[in-house]
Coordinates of N, CA and C in Angstrom, one line a residue:
Chain A
M1 N 14.6 48.3 -65.5 CA 14.8 48.5 -64.1 C 16.3 48.7 -63.7
D2 N 17.0 47.8 -64.0 CA 18.6 47.7 -63.8 C 19.1 49.2 -64.2
A3 N 18.7 49.6 -65.3 CA 19.3 50.8 -65.9 C 18.8 52.0 -65.0
E4 N 17.5 52.0 -64.4 CA 17.1 53.0 -63.4 C 18.1 53.1 -62.3
I5 N 18.3 51.7 -61.5 CA 19.0 51.7 -60.4 C 20.5 52.1 -60.8
K6 N 20.9 51.7 -62.0 CA 22.4 52.1 -62.3 C 22.6 53.6 -62.5
K7 N 21.3 54.4 -62.9 CA 21.4 55.6 -62.8 C 21.5 56.1 -61.6
L8 N 20.6 55.7 -60.6 CA 20.8 56.2 -59.2 C 22.0 56.1 -58.6
Q9 N 22.7 54.9 -58.8 CA 24.0 54.6 -58.4 C 24.8 55.5 -58.8
E10 N 25.1 55.7 -60.0 CA 26.1 56.7 -60.5 C 25.8 58.1 -60.0
A11 N 24.7 58.6 -59.8 CA 24.2 59.9 -59.2 C 24.8 59.6 -57.7
F12 N 24.5 58.8 -57.2 CA 25.1 58.5 -55.5 C 26.5 58.6 -55.7
L13 N 27.3 58.0 -56.5 CA 28.7 58.0 -56.6 C 29.4 59.5 -56.8
D14 N 28.6 60.1 -57.8 CA 29.0 61.3 -58.3 C 28.8 62.2 -56.9
E15 N 27.7 62.1 -56.1 CA 27.4 63.0 -54.9 C 28.3 62.5 -53.7
L16 N 28.9 61.4 -53.8 CA 29.7 60.7 -52.6 C 30.5 61.5 -51.9
P17 N 31.4 62.5 -52.5 CA 32.3 63.5 -51.7 C 31.4 64.4 -50.8
A18 N 30.3 64.9 -51.4 CA 29.7 65.8 -50.7 C 28.9 65.1 -49.6
K19 N 28.5 64.0 -50.0 CA 27.7 63.1 -48.8 C 28.8 62.6 -47.7
A20 N 29.9 62.5 -48.2 CA 30.9 61.9 -46.9 C 31.5 63.5 -46.3
A21 N 31.2 64.5 -46.8 CA 31.8 65.7 -46.1 C 31.6 66.0 -44.7
P22 N 30.2 66.0 -44.4 CA 29.7 65.9 -43.0 C 30.6 65.2 -42.2
L23 N 30.8 63.8 -42.6 CA 31.2 62.7 -41.7 C 32.7 63.0 -41.5
L24 N 33.2 63.4 -42.6 CA 34.8 63.9 -42.5 C 35.1 65.1 -41.8
Q25 N 34.0 66.0 -41.5 CA 34.2 67.3 -40.9 C 34.0 66.8 -39.4
T26 N 33.2 65.9 -39.1 CA 32.8 65.3 -37.7 C 34.2 64.5 -37.4
Y27 N 34.5 64.0 -38.3 CA 35.7 62.8 -37.8 C 37.0 64.1 -37.5
G28 N 37.1 65.0 -38.4 CA 38.2 66.1 -38.3 C 38.0 66.5 -36.6
R29 N 36.9 66.9 -36.2 CA 36.7 67.7 -35.1 C 37.3 66.3 -34.0
A30 N 36.6 65.1 -34.1 CA 37.0 64.1 -33.1 C 38.4 64.0 -33.2
Y31 N 39.1 64.0 -34.4 CA 40.7 63.4 -34.5 C 41.2 64.6 -33.4
Q32 N 41.0 66.0 -33.7 CA 41.7 66.9 -33.2 C 41.4 67.1 -31.7
A33 N 40.2 66.5 -31.4 CA 39.9 66.5 -30.0 C 40.7 65.4 -29.3
C34 N 40.9 64.5 -30.0 CA 41.7 63.3 -29.3 C 43.2 63.9 -29.1
L35 N 43.8 64.7 -30.1 CA 44.9 65.1 -30.2 C 45.1 66.2 -29.1
A36 N 44.0 67.1 -28.7 CA 43.9 68.0 -27.7 C 43.6 67.4 -26.2
E37 N 43.7 66.1 -26.4 CA 43.3 65.2 -25.2 C 41.8 65.8 -24.5
C38 N 41.0 66.0 -25.3 CA 39.6 66.3 -25.0 C 38.6 65.3 -25.5
T39 N 37.5 64.9 -25.0 CA 36.7 63.7 -25.3 C 35.9 64.3 -26.6
P40 N 36.2 63.4 -27.7 CA 35.3 63.8 -28.9 C 33.9 63.8 -28.9
D41 N 33.1 64.3 -29.6 CA 31.5 64.0 -29.7 C 31.5 62.9 -30.6
W42 N 31.8 61.7 -29.6 CA 31.5 60.3 -30.4 C 30.1 60.1 -31.0
K43 N 29.2 60.5 -30.2 CA 27.7 60.2 -30.6 C 27.4 61.0 -32.0
A44 N 28.0 62.3 -32.4 CA 27.6 62.9 -33.6 C 28.7 62.0 -34.8
L45 N 29.7 61.5 -34.4 CA 30.5 60.8 -35.4 C 30.0 59.5 -35.9
E46 N 29.3 58.9 -34.7 CA 28.6 57.5 -34.7 C 27.6 57.7 -35.7
E47 N 26.7 59.0 -35.5 CA 25.5 59.0 -36.4 C 25.8 59.4 -37.8
H48 N 26.9 60.0 -38.0 CA 27.1 60.3 -39.3 C 27.7 59.1 -40.0
L49 N 28.5 58.2 -39.2 CA 28.9 56.6 -39.8 C 27.5 56.1 -40.0
H50 N 26.8 56.1 -39.2 CA 25.5 55.0 -39.3 C 24.8 55.7 -40.7
K51 N 24.7 56.9 -40.8 CA 23.8 57.3 -42.1 C 24.5 56.8 -43.7
L52 N 25.9 57.0 -43.4 CA 26.5 56.8 -44.6 C 26.6 55.2 -44.9
A53 N 26.8 54.4 -43.6 CA 26.7 53.1 -43.9 C 25.8 52.6 -44.5
G54 N 24.5 52.9 -44.1 CA 23.2 52.3 -44.7 C 23.0 53.0 -45.9
S55 N 23.3 54.2 -46.4 CA 23.0 54.6 -47.8 C 24.0 53.8 -48.6
S56 N 25.2 54.1 -48.4 CA 26.3 53.7 -49.2 C 26.0 51.9 -49.4
G57 N 25.6 51.3 -48.5 CA 25.3 49.8 -48.6 C 24.2 49.6 -49.5
T58 N 23.3 50.3 -49.5 CA 22.0 50.2 -50.4 C 22.2 50.5 -51.7
Y59 N 23.2 51.4 -51.9 CA 23.7 51.8 -53.3 C 25.0 50.7 -54.0
G60 N 25.3 49.6 -53.0 CA 26.2 48.6 -53.6 C 27.7 49.0 -53.2
L61 N 27.7 50.0 -52.2 CA 29.2 50.5 -52.1 C 29.4 49.7 -50.9
N62 N 29.6 48.3 -50.8 CA 29.9 47.6 -49.7 C 31.3 48.0 -49.0
G63 N 32.1 48.3 -49.6 CA 33.5 48.6 -48.9 C 33.3 50.0 -48.1
V64 N 32.6 50.9 -48.8 CA 32.4 52.2 -48.1 C 31.7 51.8 -46.8
S65 N 30.5 51.1 -47.2 CA 29.6 50.6 -46.1 C 30.2 49.9 -44.8
K66 N 31.1 49.1 -45.1 CA 31.7 48.2 -44.2 C 32.6 49.0 -43.1
A67 N 33.3 50.1 -43.8 CA 34.3 50.8 -43.3 C 33.4 51.7 -42.4
C68 N 32.3 52.1 -42.7 CA 31.6 53.1 -41.9 C 31.1 52.3 -40.6
R69 N 30.4 51.2 -41.0 CA 30.0 50.2 -40.0 C 31.1 49.9 -39.0
T70 N 32.2 49.5 -39.4 CA 33.3 49.0 -38.4 C 33.4 50.2 -37.5
L71 N 33.4 51.6 -37.8 CA 34.1 52.4 -36.7 C 32.7 52.6 -36.0
E72 N 31.6 52.7 -36.7 CA 30.3 52.8 -35.9 C 30.2 51.9 -34.7
E73 N 30.3 50.8 -35.1 CA 30.3 49.6 -34.1 C 31.3 49.6 -32.9
Q74 N 32.4 50.1 -33.4 CA 33.6 50.2 -32.4 C 33.3 51.5 -31.4
I75 N 32.5 52.4 -32.0 CA 32.2 53.5 -31.0 C 30.9 53.0 -30.2
A76 N 30.2 52.3 -30.8 CA 28.7 52.0 -30.0 C 29.2 51.1 -28.9
D77 N 30.1 49.9 -29.2 CA 30.4 49.0 -28.1 C 31.6 49.6 -27.2
G78 N 32.1 50.6 -27.5 CA 33.1 51.3 -26.4 C 34.5 50.9 -26.9
T79 N 34.6 50.1 -27.9 CA 36.2 49.8 -28.2 C 36.9 51.0 -28.5
V80 N 36.6 52.1 -29.3 CA 37.6 53.1 -29.6 C 37.3 54.2 -28.4
V81 N 35.9 54.0 -27.8 CA 35.8 55.3 -26.7 C 36.8 55.1 -25.6
K82 N 36.9 53.6 -25.4 CA 37.8 53.2 -24.1 C 39.4 53.6 -24.0
L83 N 39.7 53.9 -25.3 CA 41.1 53.9 -25.6 C 41.8 55.2 -25.3
N84 N 42.8 55.5 -24.7 CA 43.5 56.5 -24.4 C 43.7 57.6 -25.7
F85 N 43.8 58.8 -25.4 CA 43.6 59.8 -26.5 C 44.4 59.6 -27.6
K86 N 45.5 59.3 -27.3 CA 46.6 59.0 -28.4 C 46.3 57.9 -29.3
A87 N 45.9 56.7 -28.5 CA 45.5 55.5 -29.3 C 44.2 55.6 -30.0
A88 N 43.3 56.4 -29.6 CA 41.8 56.7 -30.2 C 42.4 57.6 -31.4
A89 N 43.2 58.6 -31.5 CA 43.8 59.2 -32.5 C 44.2 58.5 -33.7
Q90 N 45.1 57.8 -33.3 CA 45.6 56.7 -34.0 C 44.6 55.7 -34.9
A91 N 43.7 55.2 -33.9 CA 42.6 54.5 -34.5 C 41.7 55.4 -35.8
L92 N 41.5 56.4 -35.4 CA 40.8 57.4 -36.2 C 41.4 57.6 -37.4
Q93 N 42.7 57.8 -37.3 CA 43.5 58.0 -38.6 C 43.6 56.9 -39.4
K94 N 43.6 55.8 -38.9 CA 43.7 54.3 -39.5 C 42.4 54.4 -40.1
W95 N 41.5 54.6 -39.6 CA 40.2 54.5 -40.3 C 39.9 55.3 -41.5
K96 N 40.3 56.6 -41.3 CA 40.1 57.7 -42.2 C 41.0 57.0 -43.7
K97 N 41.9 56.4 -43.4 CA 42.9 55.9 -44.5 C 42.0 55.0 -45.2
T98 N 41.5 53.8 -44.6 CA 40.6 52.8 -45.1 C 39.3 53.5 -45.7
F99 N 38.8 54.3 -45.0 CA 37.6 54.9 -45.6 C 37.8 55.6 -47.0
E100 N 38.9 56.5 -47.1 CA 39.3 57.1 -48.1 C 39.7 56.3 -49.3
A101 N 40.4 55.1 -49.0 CA 40.7 54.1 -49.9 C 39.3 53.6 -50.7
E102 N 38.5 53.3 -49.9 CA 37.2 52.6 -50.2 C 36.4 53.6 -51.1
I103 N 36.5 54.9 -50.9 CA 36.0 55.9 -51.6 C 36.5 56.1 -53.1
T104 N 37.9 56.2 -53.0 CA 38.5 56.2 -54.2 C 38.2 54.8 -55.1
A105 N 38.2 53.6 -54.7 CA 38.0 52.4 -55.2 C 36.7 52.4 -55.7
A106 N 35.6 53.0 -55.2 CA 34.4 53.0 -55.6 C 34.2 54.0 -56.6
Q107 N 34.8 55.0 -56.8 CA 34.6 56.1 -57.9 C 35.3 55.6 -58.9
S108 N 36.4 54.9 -58.8 CA 37.4 54.2 -59.8 C 36.6 53.5 -60.7
T109 N 35.8 52.4 -60.0 CA 35.0 51.5 -60.4 C 33.8 52.0 -61.3
N110 N 33.3 53.0 -60.8 CA 32.3 53.9 -61.6 C 32.9 54.3 -62.8
R111 N 34.0 55.1 -62.7 CA 34.5 55.8 -63.8 C 34.9 54.7 -65.0
K112 N 35.3 53.4 -64.5 CA 35.5 52.5 -65.5 C 34.3 52.0 -66.1
G113 N 33.2 51.9 -65.3 CA 31.7 51.6 -65.9 C 31.3 52.4 -66.8
Q114 N 31.5 53.8 -66.5 CA 30.9 54.8 -67.3 C 31.7 54.5 -68.6
A115 N 33.0 54.5 -68.5 CA 33.9 54.5 -69.8 C 33.4 53.5 -70.7
A116 N 33.0 52.3 -70.2 CA 32.7 51.2 -70.8 C 31.6 51.3 -71.8
Chain B
M1 N -1.1 49.1 -52.8 CA -1.1 49.3 -51.6 C -0.5 50.9 -51.3
K2 N -1.0 51.7 -50.5 CA -0.4 52.9 -50.2 C 0.4 52.9 -48.9
I3 N 1.6 53.3 -49.3 CA 2.8 53.3 -48.2 C 3.2 54.6 -48.0
L4 N 3.4 54.8 -46.5 CA 4.1 56.4 -45.9 C 5.4 55.7 -45.6
L5 N 6.4 56.4 -46.2 CA 7.9 56.2 -45.9 C 8.2 57.6 -45.2
A6 N 8.7 57.1 -44.1 CA 9.3 58.2 -43.2 C 10.9 58.1 -43.0
E7 N 11.9 58.7 -43.9 CA 13.2 58.6 -44.0 C 13.8 59.9 -44.4
D8 N 14.9 60.3 -43.8 CA 15.2 61.6 -43.8 C 16.3 61.9 -44.9
D9 N 17.1 60.5 -45.1 CA 18.1 60.6 -46.2 C 17.6 60.6 -47.6
P10 N 18.0 61.8 -48.4 CA 17.3 61.8 -49.8 C 17.9 60.7 -50.7
S11 N 19.1 60.1 -50.3 CA 19.6 58.9 -51.4 C 18.6 57.9 -51.0
I12 N 18.2 57.6 -49.7 CA 17.4 56.3 -49.4 C 15.9 56.7 -50.0
Q13 N 15.6 57.9 -49.8 CA 14.2 58.2 -50.4 C 14.1 57.9 -51.9
S14 N 15.3 58.3 -52.7 CA 15.1 57.8 -54.1 C 14.9 56.4 -54.5
I15 N 16.1 55.8 -53.8 CA 16.1 54.4 -54.2 C 14.9 53.5 -53.8
A16 N 14.5 54.0 -52.2 CA 13.2 53.3 -51.9 C 11.9 53.5 -52.7
M17 N 11.9 54.8 -53.1 CA 10.7 55.2 -54.1 C 10.8 54.3 -55.3
M18 N 11.8 54.4 -55.8 CA 11.9 53.6 -56.9 C 11.7 52.2 -56.8
S19 N 12.4 51.5 -55.7 CA 11.8 50.1 -55.5 C 10.4 49.8 -55.1
L20 N 10.0 50.7 -54.4 CA 8.4 50.4 -53.7 C 7.6 50.7 -54.8
S21 N 7.7 51.8 -55.7 CA 6.8 52.2 -56.6 C 7.0 51.3 -58.0
R22 N 8.2 51.3 -58.5 CA 8.6 50.8 -59.8 C 8.6 49.3 -59.8
V23 N 9.4 48.9 -58.7 CA 9.4 47.4 -58.4 C 8.1 46.8 -58.0
G24 N 7.6 47.4 -56.6 CA 6.6 47.0 -56.1 C 5.2 47.4 -56.5
G25 N 5.0 48.3 -57.3 CA 3.7 48.8 -57.8 C 2.9 49.6 -56.7
H26 N 3.6 50.1 -55.6 CA 2.8 50.7 -54.4 C 2.8 51.9 -54.8
F27 N 1.9 52.7 -54.3 CA 1.6 54.2 -54.2 C 2.4 54.7 -52.8
V28 N 3.5 55.6 -53.1 CA 4.4 55.9 -52.0 C 4.3 57.4 -51.7
T29 N 4.2 57.9 -50.4 CA 4.3 59.1 -50.0 C 5.4 59.2 -49.1
I30 N 6.5 59.9 -49.3 CA 7.8 60.1 -48.3 C 7.7 61.4 -47.5
V31 N 8.0 61.3 -46.2 CA 8.1 62.5 -45.4 C 9.6 62.4 -44.9
N32 N 9.8 63.4 -44.1 CA 11.3 63.6 -43.7 C 11.6 63.1 -42.3
D33 N 10.5 63.3 -41.5 CA 10.9 62.7 -40.2 C 9.5 62.1 -39.6
G34 N 9.4 62.0 -38.1 CA 8.5 61.5 -37.4 C 7.2 62.3 -37.3
K35 N 7.6 63.6 -37.1 CA 6.8 64.7 -36.8 C 5.9 64.8 -38.2
E36 N 6.5 65.0 -39.3 CA 5.8 64.9 -40.7 C 5.2 63.6 -40.9
A37 N 5.5 62.5 -40.3 CA 4.9 61.2 -40.6 C 3.3 61.4 -39.7
L38 N 3.4 61.8 -38.9 CA 2.1 62.0 -37.7 C 1.3 63.1 -38.7
A39 N 1.7 64.1 -39.0 CA 0.9 65.2 -39.7 C 0.4 64.5 -41.0
A40 N 1.0 63.6 -41.7 CA 0.5 63.0 -43.0 C -0.6 62.2 -42.6
L41 N -0.3 61.3 -41.4 CA -1.4 60.3 -41.2 C -2.6 60.9 -40.6
A42 N -2.6 62.1 -39.9 CA -3.7 62.9 -39.7 C -4.7 63.3 -41.0
K43 N -3.8 63.3 -41.9 CA -4.9 63.7 -43.2 C -5.1 62.5 -44.1
D44 N -4.3 61.4 -44.3 CA -4.8 60.3 -44.9 C -4.0 59.1 -44.6
R45 N -4.9 57.9 -44.4 CA -4.3 56.8 -43.9 C -3.9 55.9 -45.1
P46 N -2.7 55.3 -44.8 CA -2.1 54.8 -45.7 C -2.5 53.1 -45.3
D47 N -1.9 52.1 -46.1 CA -2.0 50.6 -45.5 C -0.7 50.3 -44.9
L48 N 0.2 50.8 -44.8 CA 1.7 50.5 -44.3 C 2.3 51.9 -44.0
V49 N 2.9 51.7 -43.0 CA 4.1 52.7 -42.6 C 5.2 52.2 -42.7
L50 N 6.4 52.8 -43.3 CA 7.8 52.3 -43.1 C 8.5 53.4 -42.5
L51 N 9.2 53.0 -41.4 CA 9.8 53.9 -40.6 C 11.2 53.9 -40.6
D52 N 12.0 54.9 -40.9 CA 13.5 54.7 -40.4 C 13.6 55.0 -38.9
V53 N 14.8 54.5 -38.3 CA 14.9 54.9 -36.9 C 15.5 56.2 -36.7
M54 N 16.6 56.5 -37.1 CA 17.4 57.7 -36.9 C 16.9 58.6 -37.7
M55 N 16.2 59.5 -37.3 CA 15.5 60.8 -38.1 C 15.5 62.0 -37.1
P56 N 15.7 62.9 -37.7 CA 15.6 64.5 -36.9 C 14.4 64.8 -36.5
N57 N 14.1 65.5 -35.5 CA 12.7 65.9 -34.9 C 11.9 64.9 -34.2
M58 N 11.8 63.7 -34.8 CA 11.1 62.6 -34.2 C 11.6 61.4 -34.7
N59 N 12.2 60.6 -33.9 CA 13.0 59.3 -34.6 C 11.8 58.3 -34.7
G60 N 12.2 57.4 -35.3 CA 11.2 56.1 -35.8 C 10.5 55.5 -34.4
F61 N 11.2 55.2 -33.5 CA 10.6 54.6 -32.3 C 9.8 55.5 -31.5
E62 N 9.9 56.7 -31.4 CA 8.8 57.5 -30.9 C 7.8 57.7 -31.8
T63 N 7.9 58.0 -32.9 CA 6.8 57.9 -34.0 C 5.8 56.6 -34.0
C64 N 6.7 55.5 -33.8 CA 5.8 54.3 -33.8 C 4.9 54.1 -32.5
K65 N 5.6 54.7 -31.3 CA 5.0 54.7 -30.0 C 3.5 55.5 -30.3
R66 N 3.9 56.7 -30.8 CA 2.7 57.7 -30.9 C 1.5 57.0 -31.8
I67 N 1.9 56.3 -32.8 CA 1.1 55.7 -33.9 C 0.1 54.9 -32.8
K68 N 0.9 53.9 -32.1 CA 0.3 52.9 -31.5 C -0.7 53.3 -30.3
E69 N -0.5 54.7 -29.9 CA -1.1 55.3 -28.8 C -2.3 55.8 -29.2
N70 N -2.4 56.1 -30.5 CA -3.6 56.7 -31.1 C -4.5 55.8 -31.5
D71 N -5.9 56.0 -30.9 CA -6.9 54.8 -31.1 C -7.0 54.7 -32.8
A72 N -7.2 55.8 -33.5 CA -7.3 56.0 -35.0 C -6.4 55.2 -35.8
L73 N -5.2 55.1 -35.4 CA -4.1 54.6 -36.1 C -3.5 53.4 -35.6
K74 N -3.8 52.7 -34.5 CA -3.0 51.8 -33.6 C -3.0 50.6 -34.6
D75 N -4.0 50.3 -35.3 CA -4.1 49.1 -36.0 C -3.4 49.3 -37.3
L76 N -2.6 50.4 -37.7 CA -2.0 50.5 -38.7 C -0.6 49.6 -38.7
P77 N -0.2 48.9 -39.8 CA 0.8 48.0 -39.8 C 2.0 49.1 -39.8
V78 N 3.1 48.8 -39.1 CA 4.3 49.6 -39.1 C 5.5 48.7 -39.0
I79 N 6.4 48.9 -40.0 CA 7.5 48.3 -40.2 C 8.7 49.2 -40.2
F80 N 9.8 48.8 -39.4 CA 11.1 49.8 -39.4 C 11.7 49.2 -40.7
L81 N 12.5 50.3 -41.1 CA 13.4 50.0 -42.2 C 14.6 50.9 -41.7
S82 N 15.6 50.4 -41.2 CA 16.7 50.9 -40.5 C 18.1 50.0 -40.5
A83 N 19.2 50.9 -40.4 CA 20.5 50.2 -40.2 C 20.7 50.0 -38.8
K84 N 20.0 50.2 -38.0 CA 20.1 50.1 -36.3 C 19.9 48.5 -36.1
A85 N 20.9 47.8 -36.3 CA 20.6 46.3 -36.2 C 21.1 45.6 -35.1
Q86 N 21.3 46.2 -33.9 CA 21.8 45.6 -32.7 C 20.3 44.8 -32.3
M87 N 20.6 43.6 -31.7 CA 19.3 42.8 -31.1 C 18.3 43.8 -30.5
H88 N 19.0 44.3 -29.5 CA 18.3 45.1 -28.5 C 17.2 46.1 -29.3
E89 N 18.1 46.7 -30.3 CA 17.1 47.7 -31.0 C 16.1 47.2 -31.7
V90 N 16.1 46.1 -32.2 CA 15.2 45.2 -33.3 C 14.1 45.0 -32.2
Q91 N 14.5 44.5 -31.0 CA 13.4 43.8 -30.1 C 12.7 45.3 -29.5
H92 N 13.4 46.4 -29.5 CA 12.7 47.5 -28.9 C 11.6 48.0 -30.0
G93 N 12.1 47.9 -31.1 CA 11.1 48.3 -32.4 C 10.0 47.4 -32.3
M94 N 10.2 46.1 -31.9 CA 8.9 45.2 -32.1 C 8.2 45.3 -30.9
N95 N 8.8 45.6 -29.8 CA 8.1 45.7 -28.4 C 7.1 46.9 -28.7
L96 N 7.5 48.0 -29.4 CA 6.8 49.2 -29.8 C 5.6 48.7 -30.5
G97 N 5.4 47.7 -31.1 CA 4.3 47.2 -31.9 C 4.6 47.3 -33.5
A98 N 5.6 47.4 -33.7 CA 6.0 47.2 -35.2 C 5.8 45.5 -35.6
I99 N 5.3 45.4 -36.8 CA 5.1 44.0 -37.1 C 6.3 43.6 -38.0
G100 N 7.5 44.3 -38.2 CA 8.5 43.9 -38.8 C 9.7 44.7 -38.7
Y101 N 10.9 44.2 -38.9 CA 12.0 45.2 -38.9 C 12.9 44.8 -40.1
I102 N 13.1 45.7 -41.1 CA 13.8 45.3 -42.3 C 15.2 46.2 -42.3
L103 N 16.3 45.5 -42.4 CA 17.6 46.2 -42.2 C 18.2 46.7 -43.5
K104 N 18.8 47.7 -43.2 CA 19.5 48.6 -44.3 C 21.0 47.8 -44.3
P105 N 21.6 48.0 -45.3 CA 21.3 48.2 -46.6 C 20.4 47.1 -47.1
F106 N 19.5 47.7 -47.7 CA 18.4 46.7 -48.5 C 18.7 46.6 -50.0
D107 N 18.2 45.7 -50.6 CA 18.3 45.5 -51.8 C 16.9 46.0 -52.6
P108 N 17.1 47.1 -53.6 CA 15.9 47.7 -53.9 C 15.2 46.5 -54.9
M109 N 15.7 45.7 -55.5 CA 14.9 44.8 -56.2 C 14.0 43.8 -55.2
T110 N 14.3 43.7 -54.1 CA 13.7 42.5 -53.3 C 13.0 43.2 -52.2
L111 N 13.1 44.5 -51.8 CA 12.5 45.2 -50.7 C 10.8 45.2 -50.7
P112 N 10.4 45.2 -51.9 CA 8.9 44.9 -51.9 C 8.5 43.5 -51.5
K113 N 9.2 42.7 -52.0 CA 9.0 41.1 -51.5 C 9.2 40.9 -50.0
Q114 N 10.2 41.6 -49.4 CA 10.4 41.5 -48.0 C 9.3 42.2 -47.3
I115 N 8.8 43.2 -47.8 CA 7.4 43.9 -47.1 C 6.5 42.9 -47.3
E116 N 6.3 42.3 -48.4 CA 5.0 41.2 -48.5 C 5.2 40.1 -47.5
E117 N 6.3 39.7 -47.3 CA 6.6 38.5 -46.6 C 6.4 38.7 -45.2
V118 N 6.7 40.3 -44.6 CA 6.4 40.6 -43.3 C 4.9 40.6 -43.0
L119 N 4.2 41.4 -44.2 CA 2.7 41.4 -44.1 C 1.9 40.0 -44.0
K120 N 2.8 38.9 -44.9 CA 1.9 37.8 -44.8 C 2.1 37.0 -43.5
N121 N 3.5 37.2 -42.9 CA 3.7 36.3 -41.7 C 2.7 37.2 -40.4
H122 N 2.6 38.3 -40.7 CA 1.8 39.1 -39.7 C 0.3 38.4 -39.8
A123 N -0.4 38.5 -41.0 CA -1.6 38.1 -41.1 C -1.9 36.5 -40.7
K124 N -0.9 35.8 -40.6 CA -1.0 34.3 -40.3 C -1.0 34.4 -38.9
A125 N -0.2 35.2 -38.3 CA 0.0 35.2 -36.7 C -1.3 35.8 -36.2
A126 N -2.0 36.6 -36.8 CA -3.1 37.3 -36.3 C -4.3 36.4 -36.0

């Protein structure tokens, strides 16, 4: 059973860039909107974050899940939505760095595991 | 046990199927949204419906509401399986008639046991 789960996990990790792409596209639009001082589509971003938080966590990628969950909650509770555009853009940019670091870490762990 | 799982994320579908069928020994049918769930229920009655909340076309809450409004289906046990974990969301799901709310992320090795516990507790309370 563990081998089967591991196989599914490896497949998930291989597909992670593709799975993260819609989120990052929506993030990109939100970030650009903030820079242009237009209200981003927070709902769309929240939904993408929500989806990836759930799936990545279920596949054991706790860092990726936590990164998504954090921003999802900040959107849901208004923390980031209430910021002025400049501060919101900065918050989004900071989040993206964390998110990408978690993805890199997860993939690096997977490659080490496959090599072993 | 026959389980109908409504879940739109293919990654969750895969691991939930593995968990419920291989670990839990259940017979699982997967649909992609609430509308497909209702269509499946019109053809074949499972023993349990597992519903994600955020789904296209018809979300889990609306699907549960429609199940509970249908005389032929209202006694069917419904459990939500969702990352929507705010207290008001969980309460909303339970108020719609679900017997349990299992949060994502879930552990595929223990999900069948969690479902068993929910069903056991529900049977005790009835």
